Coordinates of C-alpha atoms in Angstrom, one line a residue:
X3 CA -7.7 7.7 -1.3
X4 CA -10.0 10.4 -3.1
X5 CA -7.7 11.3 -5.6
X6 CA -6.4 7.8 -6.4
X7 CA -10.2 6.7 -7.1
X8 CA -11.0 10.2 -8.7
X9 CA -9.1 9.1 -11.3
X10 CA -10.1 5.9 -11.8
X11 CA -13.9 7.8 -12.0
X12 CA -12.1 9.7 -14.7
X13 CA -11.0 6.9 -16.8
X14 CA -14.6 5.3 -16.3
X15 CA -16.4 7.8 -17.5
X16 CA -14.2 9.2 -20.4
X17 CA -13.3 5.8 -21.9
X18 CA -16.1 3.8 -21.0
X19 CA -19.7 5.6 -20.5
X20 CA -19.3 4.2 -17.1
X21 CA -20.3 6.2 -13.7
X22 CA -18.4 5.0 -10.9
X23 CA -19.6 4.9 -7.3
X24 CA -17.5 5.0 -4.3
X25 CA -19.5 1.8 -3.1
X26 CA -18.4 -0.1 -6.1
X27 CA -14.7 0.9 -5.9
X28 CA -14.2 0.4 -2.4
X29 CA -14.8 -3.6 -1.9
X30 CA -11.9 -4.3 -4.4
X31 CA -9.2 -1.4 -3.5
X32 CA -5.5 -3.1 -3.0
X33 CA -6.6 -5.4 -6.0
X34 CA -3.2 -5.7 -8.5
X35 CA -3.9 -2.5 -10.9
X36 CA -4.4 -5.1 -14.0
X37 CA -7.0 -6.9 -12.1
X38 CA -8.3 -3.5 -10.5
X39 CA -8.8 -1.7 -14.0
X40 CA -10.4 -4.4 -15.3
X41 CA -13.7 -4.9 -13.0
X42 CA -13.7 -1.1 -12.2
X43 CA -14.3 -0.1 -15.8
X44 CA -16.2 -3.6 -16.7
X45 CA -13.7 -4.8 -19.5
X46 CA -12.0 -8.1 -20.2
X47 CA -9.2 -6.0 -22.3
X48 CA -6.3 -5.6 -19.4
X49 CA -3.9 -3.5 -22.1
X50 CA -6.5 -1.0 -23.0
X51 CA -7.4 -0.4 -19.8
X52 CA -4.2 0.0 -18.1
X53 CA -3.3 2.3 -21.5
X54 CA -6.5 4.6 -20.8
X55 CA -5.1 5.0 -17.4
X56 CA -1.9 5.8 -18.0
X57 CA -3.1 8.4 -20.3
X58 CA -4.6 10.5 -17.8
X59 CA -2.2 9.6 -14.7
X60 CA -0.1 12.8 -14.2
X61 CA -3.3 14.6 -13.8
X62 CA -4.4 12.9 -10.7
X63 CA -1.0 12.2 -8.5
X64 CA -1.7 10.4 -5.3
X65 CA -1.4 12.4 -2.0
X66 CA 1.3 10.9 0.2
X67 CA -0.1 10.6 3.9
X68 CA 1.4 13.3 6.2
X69 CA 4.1 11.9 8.2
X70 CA 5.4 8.7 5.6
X71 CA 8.5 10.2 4.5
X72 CA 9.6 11.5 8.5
X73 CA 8.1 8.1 9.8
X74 CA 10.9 6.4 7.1
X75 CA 13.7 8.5 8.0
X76 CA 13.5 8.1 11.8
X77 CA 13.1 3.9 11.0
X78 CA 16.2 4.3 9.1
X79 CA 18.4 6.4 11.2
X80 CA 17.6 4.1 14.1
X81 CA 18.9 0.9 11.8
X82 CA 15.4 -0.5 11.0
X83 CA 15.0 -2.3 7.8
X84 CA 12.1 -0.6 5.9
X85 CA 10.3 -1.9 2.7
X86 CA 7.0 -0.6 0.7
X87 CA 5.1 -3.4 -1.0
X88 CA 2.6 -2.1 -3.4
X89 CA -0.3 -3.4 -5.6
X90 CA 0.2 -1.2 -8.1
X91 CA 2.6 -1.4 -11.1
X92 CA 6.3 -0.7 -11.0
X93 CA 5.8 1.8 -13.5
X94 CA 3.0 3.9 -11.3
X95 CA 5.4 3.3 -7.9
X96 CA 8.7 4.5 -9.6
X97 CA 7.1 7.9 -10.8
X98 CA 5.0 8.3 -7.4
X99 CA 8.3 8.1 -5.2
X100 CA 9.8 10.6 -7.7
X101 CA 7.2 12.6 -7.5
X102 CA 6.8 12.8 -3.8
X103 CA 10.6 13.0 -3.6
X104 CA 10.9 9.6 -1.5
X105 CA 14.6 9.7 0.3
X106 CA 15.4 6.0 -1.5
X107 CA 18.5 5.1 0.8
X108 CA 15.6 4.9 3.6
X109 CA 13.8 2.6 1.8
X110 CA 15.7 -1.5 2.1
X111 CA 12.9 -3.1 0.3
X112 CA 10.3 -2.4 -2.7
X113 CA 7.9 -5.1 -4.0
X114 CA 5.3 -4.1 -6.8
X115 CA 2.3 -6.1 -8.4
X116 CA 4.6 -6.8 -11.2
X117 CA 7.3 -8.8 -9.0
X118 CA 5.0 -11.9 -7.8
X119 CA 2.0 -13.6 -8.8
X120 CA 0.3 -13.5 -5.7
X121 CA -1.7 -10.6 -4.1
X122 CA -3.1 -9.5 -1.2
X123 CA -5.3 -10.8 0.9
X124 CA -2.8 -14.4 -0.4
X125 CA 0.1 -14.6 1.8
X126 CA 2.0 -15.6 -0.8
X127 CA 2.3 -12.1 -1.9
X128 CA 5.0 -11.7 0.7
X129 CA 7.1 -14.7 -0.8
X130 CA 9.7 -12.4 -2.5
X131 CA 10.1 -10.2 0.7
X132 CA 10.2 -13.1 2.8
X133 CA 13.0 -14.7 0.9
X134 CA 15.1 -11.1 0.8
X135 CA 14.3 -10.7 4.6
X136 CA 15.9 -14.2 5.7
X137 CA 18.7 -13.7 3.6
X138 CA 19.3 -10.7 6.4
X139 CA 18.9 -13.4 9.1
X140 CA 14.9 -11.5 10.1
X141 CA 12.3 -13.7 10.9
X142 CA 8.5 -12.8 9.8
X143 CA 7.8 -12.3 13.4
X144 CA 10.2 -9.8 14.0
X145 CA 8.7 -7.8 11.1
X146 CA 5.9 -4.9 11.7
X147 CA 3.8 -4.7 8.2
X148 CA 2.0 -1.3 8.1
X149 CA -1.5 -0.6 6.3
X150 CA -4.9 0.2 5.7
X151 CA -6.5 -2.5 5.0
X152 CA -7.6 -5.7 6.3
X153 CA -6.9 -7.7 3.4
X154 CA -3.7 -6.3 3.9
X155 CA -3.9 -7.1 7.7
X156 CA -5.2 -10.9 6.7
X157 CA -2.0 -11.2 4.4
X158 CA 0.2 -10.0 7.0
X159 CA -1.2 -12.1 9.8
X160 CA -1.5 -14.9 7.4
X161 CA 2.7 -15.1 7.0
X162 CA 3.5 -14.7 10.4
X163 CA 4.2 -10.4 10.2
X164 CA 2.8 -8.5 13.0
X165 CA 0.1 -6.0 11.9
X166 CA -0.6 -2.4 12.7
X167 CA -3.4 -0.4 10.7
X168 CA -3.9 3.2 9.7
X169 CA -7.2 4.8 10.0
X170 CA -6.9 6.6 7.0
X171 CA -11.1 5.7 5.8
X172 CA -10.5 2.6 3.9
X173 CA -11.4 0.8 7.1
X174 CA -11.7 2.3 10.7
X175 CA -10.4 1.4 14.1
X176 CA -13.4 -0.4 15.4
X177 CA -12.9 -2.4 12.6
X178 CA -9.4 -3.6 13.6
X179 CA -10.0 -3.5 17.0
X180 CA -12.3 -6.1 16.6
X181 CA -10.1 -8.2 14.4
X182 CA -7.6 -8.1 17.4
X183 CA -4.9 -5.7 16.0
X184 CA -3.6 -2.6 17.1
X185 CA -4.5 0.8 14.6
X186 CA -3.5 4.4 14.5
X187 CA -5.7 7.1 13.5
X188 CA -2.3 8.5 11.0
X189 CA 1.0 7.8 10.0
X190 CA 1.8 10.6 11.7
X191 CA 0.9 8.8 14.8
X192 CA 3.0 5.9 14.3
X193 CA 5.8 8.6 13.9
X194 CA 5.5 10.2 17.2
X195 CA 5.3 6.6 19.4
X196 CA 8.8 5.1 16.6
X197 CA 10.5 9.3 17.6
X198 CA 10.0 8.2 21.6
X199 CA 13.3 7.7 23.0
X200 CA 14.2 4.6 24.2
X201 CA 13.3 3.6 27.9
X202 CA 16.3 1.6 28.6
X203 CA 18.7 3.7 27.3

């Protein structure tokens, strides 16, 4: 998270005079980026705004959680379907998953702001990734969606897709323990419980 909103704090303050606070970043992260940019740095000009980030992008890569890529490898070698849907652009996912070296054959499924409408905490988002699951003969219920955040979790719930969150300080387990769903304090969590062998076998 800290680099991710360091940077939008950079863009802020080097494009547009503007200071920005932690509290006022927080209550819209997992907006679209084109929607993001624009209240974060107070402008009505969506091009400009995703142009003065883009400028400064490579200086502030994200941090990928400890455990995602291993957590994606042991899904895949044990058959699971896995998918990362993303509010950011295309553009930004593409050269993250370079960056981080992302093994693509374990990833089935990618869905960025760019390929629907719709956005989280709307259900719809999931529409596309609906449609490609079913064409796999896999029900929403039989899908596990994986996040931090509860407009993520509201989304998920909201289409039928079980929900587990991540504790990674966007919202914390109390939080979605009292929404009725199940958290982890890391992905690397997750990882351990999914690396368990089976009990029946």
């Amino acid at each position: 998270i800290v680099p991710k909103w360091a940077h939008h704090k950079h863009v802020a303050r080097t494009h547009y005079d503007k200071e920005l606070l932690d509290e006022e970043i927080r209550p819209h992260w997992g907006k679209p980026l084109p929607e993001l940019v624009k209240v974060l740095y107070g402008t009505e000009n969506t091009e400009e705004a995703l142009a003065n980030n883009a400028l400064s992008h490579e200086q502030f890569p994200k941090i990928l959680f400890n455990g995602s890529i291993e957590l994606l490898m042991s899904l895949h070698k044990k058959g699971i379907k896995t998918g990362i849907i993303t509010a950011t652009s295309r553009f930004n996912f593409e050269h993250d998953i370079d960056l981080h070296k992302f093994p693509r054959a374990s990833i089935d499924y990618t869905q960025t702001a760019d390929d629907t409408p719709y956005h989280k905490p709307d259900a719809r988002v999931f529409e596309p990734a609906i449609a490609w699951l079913r064409e796999r003969t896999i029900e929403p219920n039989e899908v596990v969606y994986v996040a931090d955040g509860l407009h993520d979790m509201n989304a998920a719930i909201g289409v039928g897709f079980q929900f587990v969150g991540v504790e990674t300080g966007l919202v914390k387990g109390s939080d979605f323990l009292a929404k009725g769903v199940k958290s982890f304090p890391t992905i690397m969590d997750i990882n351990r419980v999914v690396s368990l062998p089976d009990s029946s076998s």
